[in-house]
Coordinates of C-alpha atoms in Angstrom, one line a residue:
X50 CA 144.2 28.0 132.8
X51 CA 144.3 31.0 131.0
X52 CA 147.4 30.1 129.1
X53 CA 145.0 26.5 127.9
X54 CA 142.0 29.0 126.9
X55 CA 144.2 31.6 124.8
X56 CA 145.6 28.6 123.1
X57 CA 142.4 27.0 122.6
X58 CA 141.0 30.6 121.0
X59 CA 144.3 31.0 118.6
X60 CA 143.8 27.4 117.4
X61 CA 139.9 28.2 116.7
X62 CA 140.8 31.2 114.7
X63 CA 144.2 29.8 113.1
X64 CA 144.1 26.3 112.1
X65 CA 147.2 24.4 114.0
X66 CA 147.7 22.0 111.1
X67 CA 149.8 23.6 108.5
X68 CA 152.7 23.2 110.9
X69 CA 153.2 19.9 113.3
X70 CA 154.6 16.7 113.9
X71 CA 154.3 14.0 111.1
X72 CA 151.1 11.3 111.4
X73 CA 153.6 8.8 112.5
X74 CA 155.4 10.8 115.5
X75 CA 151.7 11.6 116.3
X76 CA 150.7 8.4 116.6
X77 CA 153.6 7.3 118.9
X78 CA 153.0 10.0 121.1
X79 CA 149.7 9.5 121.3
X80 CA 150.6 5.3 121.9
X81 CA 153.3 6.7 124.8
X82 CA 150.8 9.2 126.2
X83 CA 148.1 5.9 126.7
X84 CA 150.9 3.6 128.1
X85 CA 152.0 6.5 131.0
X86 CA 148.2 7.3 131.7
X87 CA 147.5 3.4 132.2
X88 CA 150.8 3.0 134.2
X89 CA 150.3 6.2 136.1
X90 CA 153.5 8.1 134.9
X91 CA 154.3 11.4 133.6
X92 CA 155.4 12.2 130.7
X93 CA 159.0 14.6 131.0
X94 CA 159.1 17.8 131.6
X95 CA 161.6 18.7 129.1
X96 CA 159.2 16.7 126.3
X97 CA 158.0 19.0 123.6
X98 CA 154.4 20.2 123.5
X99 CA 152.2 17.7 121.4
X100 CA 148.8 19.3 119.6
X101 CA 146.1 16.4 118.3
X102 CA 144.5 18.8 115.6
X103 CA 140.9 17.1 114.3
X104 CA 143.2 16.3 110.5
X105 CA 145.9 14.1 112.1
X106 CA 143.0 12.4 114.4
X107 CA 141.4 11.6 110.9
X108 CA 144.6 9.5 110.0
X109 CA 144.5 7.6 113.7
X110 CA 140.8 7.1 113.2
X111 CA 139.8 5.8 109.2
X112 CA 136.2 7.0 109.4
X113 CA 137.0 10.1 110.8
X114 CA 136.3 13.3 108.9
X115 CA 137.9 16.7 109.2
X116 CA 135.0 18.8 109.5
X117 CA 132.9 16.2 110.9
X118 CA 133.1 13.7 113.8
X119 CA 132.6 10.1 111.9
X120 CA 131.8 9.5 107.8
X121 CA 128.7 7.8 107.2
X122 CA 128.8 3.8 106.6
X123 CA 127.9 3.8 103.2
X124 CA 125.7 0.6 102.7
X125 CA 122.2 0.0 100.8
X126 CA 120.0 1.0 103.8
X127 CA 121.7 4.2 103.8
X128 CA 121.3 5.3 100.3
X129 CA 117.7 3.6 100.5
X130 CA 116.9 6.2 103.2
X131 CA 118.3 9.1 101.5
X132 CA 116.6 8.2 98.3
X133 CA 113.4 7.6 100.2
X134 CA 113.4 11.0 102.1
X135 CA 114.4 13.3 98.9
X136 CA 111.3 11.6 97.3
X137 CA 108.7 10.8 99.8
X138 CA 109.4 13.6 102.4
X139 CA 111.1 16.8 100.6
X140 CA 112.5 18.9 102.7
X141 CA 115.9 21.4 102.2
X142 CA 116.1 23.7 98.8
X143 CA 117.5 20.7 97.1
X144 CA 114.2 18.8 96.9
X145 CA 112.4 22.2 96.4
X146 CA 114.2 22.9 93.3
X147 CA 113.8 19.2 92.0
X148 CA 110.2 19.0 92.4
X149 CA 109.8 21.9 91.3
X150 CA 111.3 21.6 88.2
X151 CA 109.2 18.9 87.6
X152 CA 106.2 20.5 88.1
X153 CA 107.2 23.2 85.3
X154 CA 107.5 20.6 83.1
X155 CA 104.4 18.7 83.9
X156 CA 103.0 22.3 83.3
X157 CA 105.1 22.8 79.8
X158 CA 103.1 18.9 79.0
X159 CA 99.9 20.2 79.7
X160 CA 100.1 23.8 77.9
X161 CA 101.2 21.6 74.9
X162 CA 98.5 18.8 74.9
X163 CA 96.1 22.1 74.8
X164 CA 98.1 23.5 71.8
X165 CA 97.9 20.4 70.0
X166 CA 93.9 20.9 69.9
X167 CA 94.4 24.0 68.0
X168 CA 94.7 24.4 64.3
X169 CA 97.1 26.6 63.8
X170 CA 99.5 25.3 66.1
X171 CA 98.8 21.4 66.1
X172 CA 101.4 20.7 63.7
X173 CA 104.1 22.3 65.3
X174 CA 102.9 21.4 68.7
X175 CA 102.3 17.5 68.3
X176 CA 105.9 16.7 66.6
X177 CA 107.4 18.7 70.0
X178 CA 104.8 16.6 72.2
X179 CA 105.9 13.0 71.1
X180 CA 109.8 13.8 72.2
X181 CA 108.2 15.4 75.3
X182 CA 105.9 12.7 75.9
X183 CA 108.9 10.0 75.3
X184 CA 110.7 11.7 77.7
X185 CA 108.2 11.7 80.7
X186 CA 107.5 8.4 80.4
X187 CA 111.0 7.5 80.9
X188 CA 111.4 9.9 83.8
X189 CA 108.7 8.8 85.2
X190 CA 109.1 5.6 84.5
X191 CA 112.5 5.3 86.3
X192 CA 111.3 7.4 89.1
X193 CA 108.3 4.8 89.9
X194 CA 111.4 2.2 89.5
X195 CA 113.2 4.4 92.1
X196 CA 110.5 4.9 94.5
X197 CA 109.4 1.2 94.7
X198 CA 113.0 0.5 95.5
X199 CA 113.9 3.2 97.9
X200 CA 110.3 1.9 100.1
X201 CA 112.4 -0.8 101.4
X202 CA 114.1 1.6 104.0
X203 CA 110.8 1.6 106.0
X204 CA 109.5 -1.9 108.2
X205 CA 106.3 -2.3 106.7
X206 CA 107.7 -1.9 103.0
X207 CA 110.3 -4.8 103.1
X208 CA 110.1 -7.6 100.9
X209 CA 107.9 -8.0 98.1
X210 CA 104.6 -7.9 100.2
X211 CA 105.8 -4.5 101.6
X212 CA 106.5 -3.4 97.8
X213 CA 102.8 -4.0 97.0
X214 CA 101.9 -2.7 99.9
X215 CA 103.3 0.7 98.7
X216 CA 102.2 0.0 95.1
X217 CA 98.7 -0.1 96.4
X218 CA 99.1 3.4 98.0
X219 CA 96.7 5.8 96.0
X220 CA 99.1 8.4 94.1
X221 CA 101.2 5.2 93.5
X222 CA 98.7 3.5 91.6
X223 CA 97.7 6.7 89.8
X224 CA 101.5 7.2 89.0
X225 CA 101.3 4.2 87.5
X226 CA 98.1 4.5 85.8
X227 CA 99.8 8.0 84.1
X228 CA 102.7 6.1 83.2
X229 CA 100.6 3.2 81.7
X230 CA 98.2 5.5 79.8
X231 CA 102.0 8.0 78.3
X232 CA 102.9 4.5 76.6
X233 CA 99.4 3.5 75.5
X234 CA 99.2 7.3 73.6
X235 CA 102.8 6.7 72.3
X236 CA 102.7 3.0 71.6
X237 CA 99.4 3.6 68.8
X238 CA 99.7 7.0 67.8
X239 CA 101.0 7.1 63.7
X240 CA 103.9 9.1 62.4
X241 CA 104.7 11.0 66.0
X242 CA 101.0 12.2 65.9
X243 CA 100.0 11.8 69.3
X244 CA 96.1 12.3 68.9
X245 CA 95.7 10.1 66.0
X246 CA 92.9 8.1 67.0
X247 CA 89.7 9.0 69.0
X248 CA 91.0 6.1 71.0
X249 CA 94.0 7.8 71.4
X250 CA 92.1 11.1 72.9
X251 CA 90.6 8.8 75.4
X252 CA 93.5 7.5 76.4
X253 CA 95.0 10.7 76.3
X254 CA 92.7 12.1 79.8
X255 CA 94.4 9.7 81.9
X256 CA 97.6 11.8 81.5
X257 CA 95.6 14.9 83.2
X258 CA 96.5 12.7 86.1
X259 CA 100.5 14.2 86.1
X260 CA 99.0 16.8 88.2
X261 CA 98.3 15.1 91.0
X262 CA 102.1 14.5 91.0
X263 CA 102.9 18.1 92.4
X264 CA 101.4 17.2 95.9
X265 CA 102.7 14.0 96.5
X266 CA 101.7 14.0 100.3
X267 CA 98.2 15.0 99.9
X268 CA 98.7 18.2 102.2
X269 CA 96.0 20.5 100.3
X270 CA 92.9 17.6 100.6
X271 CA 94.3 16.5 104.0
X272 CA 94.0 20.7 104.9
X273 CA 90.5 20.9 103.0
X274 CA 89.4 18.0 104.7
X275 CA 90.3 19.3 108.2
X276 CA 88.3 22.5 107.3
X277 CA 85.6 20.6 106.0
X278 CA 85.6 18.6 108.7
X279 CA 85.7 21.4 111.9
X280 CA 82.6 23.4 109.9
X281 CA 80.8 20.5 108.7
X282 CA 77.6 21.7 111.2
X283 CA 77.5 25.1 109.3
X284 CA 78.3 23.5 105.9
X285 CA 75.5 21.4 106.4
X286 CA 73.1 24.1 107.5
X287 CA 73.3 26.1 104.6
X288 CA 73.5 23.4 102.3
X289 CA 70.2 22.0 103.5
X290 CA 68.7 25.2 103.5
X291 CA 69.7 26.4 100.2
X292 CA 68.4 23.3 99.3
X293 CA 65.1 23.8 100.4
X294 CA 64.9 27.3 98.8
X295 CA 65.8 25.3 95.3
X296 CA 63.3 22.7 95.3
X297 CA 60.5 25.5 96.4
X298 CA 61.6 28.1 93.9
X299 CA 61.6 25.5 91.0
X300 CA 58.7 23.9 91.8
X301 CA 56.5 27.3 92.3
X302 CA 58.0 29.0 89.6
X303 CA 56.8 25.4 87.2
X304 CA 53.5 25.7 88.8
X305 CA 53.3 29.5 87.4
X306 CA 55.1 29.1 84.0
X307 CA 53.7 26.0 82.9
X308 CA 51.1 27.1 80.7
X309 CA 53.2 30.4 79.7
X310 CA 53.7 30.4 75.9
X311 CA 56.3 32.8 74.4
X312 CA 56.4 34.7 71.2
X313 CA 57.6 31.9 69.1
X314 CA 54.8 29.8 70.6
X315 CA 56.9 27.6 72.9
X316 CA 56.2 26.9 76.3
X317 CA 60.0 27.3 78.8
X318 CA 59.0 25.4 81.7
X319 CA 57.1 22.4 80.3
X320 CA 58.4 20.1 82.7
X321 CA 59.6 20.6 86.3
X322 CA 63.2 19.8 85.2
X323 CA 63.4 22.3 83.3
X324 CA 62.3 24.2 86.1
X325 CA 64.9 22.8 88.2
X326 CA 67.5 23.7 85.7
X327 CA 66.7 27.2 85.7
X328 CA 66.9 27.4 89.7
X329 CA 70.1 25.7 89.5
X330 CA 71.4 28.9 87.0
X331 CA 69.9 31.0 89.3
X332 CA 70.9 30.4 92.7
X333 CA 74.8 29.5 91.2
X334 CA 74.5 33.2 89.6
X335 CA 75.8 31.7 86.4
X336 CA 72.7 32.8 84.6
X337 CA 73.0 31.8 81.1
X338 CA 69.3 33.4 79.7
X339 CA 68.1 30.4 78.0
X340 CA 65.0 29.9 80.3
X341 CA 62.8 33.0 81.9
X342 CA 59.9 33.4 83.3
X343 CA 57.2 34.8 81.3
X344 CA 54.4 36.0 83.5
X345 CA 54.2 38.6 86.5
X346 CA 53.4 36.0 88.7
X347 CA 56.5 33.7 87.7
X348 CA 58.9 36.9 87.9
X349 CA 57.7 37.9 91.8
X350 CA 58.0 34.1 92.7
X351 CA 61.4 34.2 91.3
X352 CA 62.7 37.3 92.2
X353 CA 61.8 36.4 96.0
X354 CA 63.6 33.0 95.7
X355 CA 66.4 34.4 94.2
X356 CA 67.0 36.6 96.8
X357 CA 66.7 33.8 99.7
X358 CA 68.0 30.8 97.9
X359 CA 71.3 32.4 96.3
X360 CA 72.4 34.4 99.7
X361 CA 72.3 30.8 101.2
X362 CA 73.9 29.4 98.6
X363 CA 76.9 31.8 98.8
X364 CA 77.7 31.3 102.7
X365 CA 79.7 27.7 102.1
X366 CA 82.0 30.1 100.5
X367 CA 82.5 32.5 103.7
X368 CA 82.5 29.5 106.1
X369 CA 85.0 27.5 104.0
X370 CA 87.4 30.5 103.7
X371 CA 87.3 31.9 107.6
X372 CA 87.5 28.1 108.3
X373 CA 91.3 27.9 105.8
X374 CA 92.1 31.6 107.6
X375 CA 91.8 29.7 111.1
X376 CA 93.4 27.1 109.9
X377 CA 96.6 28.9 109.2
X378 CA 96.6 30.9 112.1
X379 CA 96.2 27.9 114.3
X380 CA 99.4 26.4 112.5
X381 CA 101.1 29.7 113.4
X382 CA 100.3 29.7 117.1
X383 CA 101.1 26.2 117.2
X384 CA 104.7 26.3 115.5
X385 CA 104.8 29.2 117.9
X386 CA 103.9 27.3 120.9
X387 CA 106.3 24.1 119.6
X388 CA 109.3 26.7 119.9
X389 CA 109.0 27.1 123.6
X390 CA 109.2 23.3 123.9
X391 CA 113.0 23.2 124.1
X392 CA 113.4 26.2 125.5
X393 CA 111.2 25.1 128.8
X394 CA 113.1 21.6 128.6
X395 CA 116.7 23.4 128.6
X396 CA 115.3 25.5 131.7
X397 CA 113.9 22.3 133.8
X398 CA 117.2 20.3 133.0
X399 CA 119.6 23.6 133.9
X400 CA 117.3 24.1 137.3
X401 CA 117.4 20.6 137.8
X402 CA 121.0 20.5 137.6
X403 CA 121.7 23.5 139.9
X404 CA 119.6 21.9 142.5
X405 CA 121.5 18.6 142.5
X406 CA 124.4 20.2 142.7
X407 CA 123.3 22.3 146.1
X408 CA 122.7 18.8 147.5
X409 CA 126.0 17.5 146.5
X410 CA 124.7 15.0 143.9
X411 CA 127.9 13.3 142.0
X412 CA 125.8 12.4 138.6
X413 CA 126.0 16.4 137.9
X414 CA 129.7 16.7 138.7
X415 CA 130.6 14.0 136.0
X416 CA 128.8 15.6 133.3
X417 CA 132.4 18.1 133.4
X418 CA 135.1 15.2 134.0
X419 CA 136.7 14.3 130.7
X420 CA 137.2 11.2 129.4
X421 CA 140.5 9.6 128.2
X422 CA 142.0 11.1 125.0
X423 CA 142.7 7.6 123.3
X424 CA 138.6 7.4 123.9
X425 CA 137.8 10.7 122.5
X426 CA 139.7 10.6 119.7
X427 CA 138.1 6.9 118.4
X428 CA 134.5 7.9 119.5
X429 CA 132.1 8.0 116.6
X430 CA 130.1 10.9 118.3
X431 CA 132.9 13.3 118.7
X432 CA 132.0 17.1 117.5
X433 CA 135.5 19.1 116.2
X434 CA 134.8 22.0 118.7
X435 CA 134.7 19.6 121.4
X436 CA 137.5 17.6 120.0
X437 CA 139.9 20.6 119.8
X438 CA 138.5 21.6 123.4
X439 CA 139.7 18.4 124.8
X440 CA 142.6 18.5 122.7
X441 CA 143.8 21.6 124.1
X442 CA 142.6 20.6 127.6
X443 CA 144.7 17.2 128.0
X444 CA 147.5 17.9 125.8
X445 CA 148.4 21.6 125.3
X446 CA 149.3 22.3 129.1
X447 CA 150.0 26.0 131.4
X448 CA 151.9 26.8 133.8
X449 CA 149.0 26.3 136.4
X450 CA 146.4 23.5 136.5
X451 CA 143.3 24.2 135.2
X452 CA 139.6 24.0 136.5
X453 CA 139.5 19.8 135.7
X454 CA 143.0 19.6 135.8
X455 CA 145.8 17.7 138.6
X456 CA 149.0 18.9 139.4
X457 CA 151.7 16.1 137.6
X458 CA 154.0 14.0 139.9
X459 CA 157.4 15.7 140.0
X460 CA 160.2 14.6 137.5
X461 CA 163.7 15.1 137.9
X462 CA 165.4 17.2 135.6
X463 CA 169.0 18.7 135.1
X464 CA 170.0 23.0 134.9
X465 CA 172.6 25.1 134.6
X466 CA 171.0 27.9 137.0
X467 CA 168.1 29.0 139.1
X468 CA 167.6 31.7 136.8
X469 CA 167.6 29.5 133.7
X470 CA 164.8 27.0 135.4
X471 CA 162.8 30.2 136.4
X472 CA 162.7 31.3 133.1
X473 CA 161.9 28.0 131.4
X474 CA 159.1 26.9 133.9
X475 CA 157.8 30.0 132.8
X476 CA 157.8 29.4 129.2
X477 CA 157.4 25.9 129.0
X478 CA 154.1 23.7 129.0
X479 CA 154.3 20.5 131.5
X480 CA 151.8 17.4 130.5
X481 CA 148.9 17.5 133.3
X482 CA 145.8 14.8 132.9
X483 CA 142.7 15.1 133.1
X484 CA 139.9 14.4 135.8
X485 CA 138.8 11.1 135.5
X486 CA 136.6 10.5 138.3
X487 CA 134.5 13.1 140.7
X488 CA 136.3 12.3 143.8
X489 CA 139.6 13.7 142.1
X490 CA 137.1 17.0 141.9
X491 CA 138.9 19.3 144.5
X492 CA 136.3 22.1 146.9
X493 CA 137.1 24.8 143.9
X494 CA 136.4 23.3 140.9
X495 CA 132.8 22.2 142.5
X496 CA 132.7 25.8 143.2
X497 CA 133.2 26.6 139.8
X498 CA 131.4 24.2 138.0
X499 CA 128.5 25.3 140.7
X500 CA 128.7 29.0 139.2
X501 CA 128.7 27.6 135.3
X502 CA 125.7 25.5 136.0
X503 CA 124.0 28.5 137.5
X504 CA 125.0 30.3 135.0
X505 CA 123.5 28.3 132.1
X506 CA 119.9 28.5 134.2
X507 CA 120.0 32.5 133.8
X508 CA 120.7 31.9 130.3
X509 CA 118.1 29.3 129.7
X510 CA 115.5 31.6 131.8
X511 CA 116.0 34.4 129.8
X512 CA 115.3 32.1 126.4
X513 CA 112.6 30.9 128.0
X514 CA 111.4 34.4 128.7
X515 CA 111.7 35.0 125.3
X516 CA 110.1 32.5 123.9
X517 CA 107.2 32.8 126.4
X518 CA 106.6 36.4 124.4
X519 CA 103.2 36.8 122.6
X520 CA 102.7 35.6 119.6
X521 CA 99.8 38.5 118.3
X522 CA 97.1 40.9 119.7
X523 CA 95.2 38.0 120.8
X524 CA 97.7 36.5 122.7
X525 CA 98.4 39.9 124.3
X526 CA 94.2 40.6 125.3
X527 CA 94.6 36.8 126.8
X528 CA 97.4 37.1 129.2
X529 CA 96.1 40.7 130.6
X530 CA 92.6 39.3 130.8
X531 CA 94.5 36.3 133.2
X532 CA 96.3 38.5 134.9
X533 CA 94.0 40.9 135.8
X534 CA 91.8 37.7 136.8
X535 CA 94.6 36.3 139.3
X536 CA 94.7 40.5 140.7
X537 CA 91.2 40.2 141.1
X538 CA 91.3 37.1 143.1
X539 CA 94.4 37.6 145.0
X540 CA 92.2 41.3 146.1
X541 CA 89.3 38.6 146.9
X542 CA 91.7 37.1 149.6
X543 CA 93.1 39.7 151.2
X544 CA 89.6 41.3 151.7
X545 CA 88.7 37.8 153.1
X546 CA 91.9 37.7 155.3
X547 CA 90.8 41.5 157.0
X548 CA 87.8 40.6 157.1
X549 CA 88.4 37.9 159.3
X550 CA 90.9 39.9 161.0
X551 CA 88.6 42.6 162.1
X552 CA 86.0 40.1 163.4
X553 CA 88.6 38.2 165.2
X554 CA 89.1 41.3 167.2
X555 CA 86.1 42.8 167.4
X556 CA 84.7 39.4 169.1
X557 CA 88.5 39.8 171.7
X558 CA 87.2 43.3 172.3
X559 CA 83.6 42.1 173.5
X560 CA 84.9 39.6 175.3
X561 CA 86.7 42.0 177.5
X562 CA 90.7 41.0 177.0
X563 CA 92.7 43.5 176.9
X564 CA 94.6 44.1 173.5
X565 CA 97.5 46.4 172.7
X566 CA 96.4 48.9 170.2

């Protein structure tokens, strides 16, 4: 066994297949090695040591990789799906840096369109927005193209009902509303000038839209929302309130300023909308100046509004930004909490295991009998690590047996001396085959593959552990104020338990048995 392992470890850190026997001796020995396995033979002692590395298992198997068990079947579902997920559901630095790079130049559009509404830089400016223009509508052109294709991965986007379907989808339509409105502004403007018309400039808001473009998945509203939607009593509180405060301010202030005339013999407050307008500045704290009060009266009734009506006003603010703060820190917790998920499954599956092999339960013990090598080597799912392992394992050979391993049927074999056949069964590696079924399991590889199993539950106990470790302050005030509940009622019973001892006895005592003390 330990000659298998150090082999096993020198082929991980060397690779075994700059030297070896040609694909076509490999795959004969490997034929041979099936044939004697299914006519229960031996292979001869005296037969040379045969290594299956993961590159010449590539040549037996045609979809097999060298660094990876199986190649992808390349067909129109697959690249459907890849497409799909790079556009729909970014994830990886890849789709971080394409997106965005698209959002800089969305941004780069924008910046321009605002330049083009300057003087001094509209000439400039307009001749580099109609290439710039012409070339986001093709982009995005092609990628609405590409997106409407790519759909068809998913069930309820197949066929052209599922390709309206996904047209209909809001930042689709709006994709194509931008697209529509880019060739509208580039289809009538004259001479490359882009704002030519006042029609044009109409036209030309739509293409605010590319914005929306960034957030694809609608995760800011979807957040806002949620926030909106946990503190929708307080929002509604204040709102209502503030409101109140508004209509009252306005409306007293109107009834003092109505007859108020200025120094250029104008009345401010002639009506109560303009009343209304002026408690709107207010309570906003915009104040733009264009409409005071006038008279003592007007400036006490305002000054006491104020007060009342903007401090109102401002708590939507406070409540919406402890609401995002929560918001964030529940995600935390909850990424937190989603971590100990696996760990707690590894745990109930290792303690599961070591209890059903303490009761002798064979479904454990064939989790660690290997399969055939022909099997291994054609099986889609095969990982290189465990493909060398089993290499190593079934064809690389000690001395000794191994844990899973069973001693080979002698051959017969010529020698010149004792001395010589000492010395070569010391140096050479016989074939031995692998355990195929759990009653060739003999009383010490149970043993062993008892202490492994147990073994993997300490380790998945102590990530467990770790996991189970506070996430912040909070968490750590939480789990003392439990355990120092649990001490409290743990002291509860106990008192109860001498309690009732103690009356037990003194009742014995009165009743005249003797007890030994």
């Amino acid at each position: 066994m330990q000659k298998v392992l150090y082999t096993f470890f020198e082929r991980r850190r060397k690779p075994s297949w700059t030297i070896g026997p040609s694909d076509l001796e490999m795959s004969e020995a490997l034929h041979m090695r099936n044939d004697s396995v299914r006519l229960g033979r031996s292979s001869p002692a005296s037969a040379e040591p045969t290594v299956i590395t993961q590159r010449q298992a590539s040549h037996l198997h045609p979809r097999m990789s060298v660094y990876s068990a199986t190649r992808p079947t390349l067909s129109r579902s697959f690249f459907q799906g890849r497409v799909y997920n790079f556009l729909e559901r970014p994830s990886g630095w890849k789709c971080f840096v394409y997106h965005f790079t698209v959002f800089l130049i969305v941004l780069s559009c924008l910046i321009l369109s605002v330049l083009s509404t300057i003087d001094e830089y509209q000439t400039l400016a307009n001749k580099t927005l109609f290439w710039v223009e012409l070339v986001l509508v093709l982009f995005f052109g092609l990628e609405y193209v590409v997106r409407l294709w790519s759909s068809g991965c998913r069930s309820k986007y197949v066929g052209i009902l599922g390709r309206l379907r996904f047209a209909r989808k809001p930042i689709s339509v709006i994709d194509l509303i931008v697209v529509v409105a880019s060739i509208v502004v580039l289809a009538f403007g004259s001479k490359g000038q882009v704002f030519a018309t006042s029609t044009v400039r109409g036209v030309r808001f739509l293409q605010i839209l590319r914005m929306l473009h960034v957030d694809r998945q609608g995760g800011t509203w979807r957040l806002l929302g949620s926030v909106v939607f946990v503190h929708r009593q307080e929002l509604i509180t204040t709102l209502y309130i503030g409101f109140l405060g508004l209509i009252f301010s306005s409306y007293f202030v109107y009834l003092a300023e109505k007859d108020a005339v200025d120094d250029r013999g104008f009345t401010e407050f002639s009506s109560y909308a303009d009343a209304l307008w002026w408690g709107v500045v207010t309570v906003t704290t915009i104040g733009y100046g264009d409409k005071v009060p006038q008279t003592w009266i007007g400036k006490t009734i305002a000054s006491c509004f104020s007060v009342f009506a903007i401090s109102f006003f401002a708590l939507p603010a406070g409540i919406l930004g402890s609401g995002f703060a929560l918001k964030v820190q529940q995600k935390q917790r909850q990424k937190h909490f989603n971590r100990q998920i696996p760990a707690a499954a590894c745990l109930i599956q290792a303690s599961w295991r070591c209890f059903a092999l303490e009761n002798c339960d064979s479904a454990t013990y064939k989790l660690f009998v290997k399969k055939n090598i022909s099997s291994s080597v054609s099986s889609p799912k095969l990982k290189p690590f465990q493909f060398e392992m089993m290499c190593v394992l079934c064809v690389y050979l000690g001395k000794k047996p191994g844990i899973l391993e069973v001693q080979p049927r002698p051959t017969l074999r010529r020698s010149s001396s004792i001395a010589d056949d000492m010395e070569s069964e010391l140096e050479r590696e016989i074939s031995l085959f692998p355990v195929t079924h759990v009653s060739q399991l003999r009383d010490s590889h149970r043993a062993a593959i008892r202490v492994i199993q147990r073994m993997y539950y300490f380790v998945a106990k102590k990530k467990f552990q770790q996991a189970r470790k506070p996430y912040d302050v909070r968490d750590v005030i939480e789990q003392y104020s439990q355990g120092h509940l649990n001490l409290m009622v743990r002291i509860k019973e106990l008192q109860r338990r001498w309690d009732k001892d103690s009356l037990y006895i003194k009742r014995i005592k009165d009743k005249g048995i003797n007890t030994i003390e």
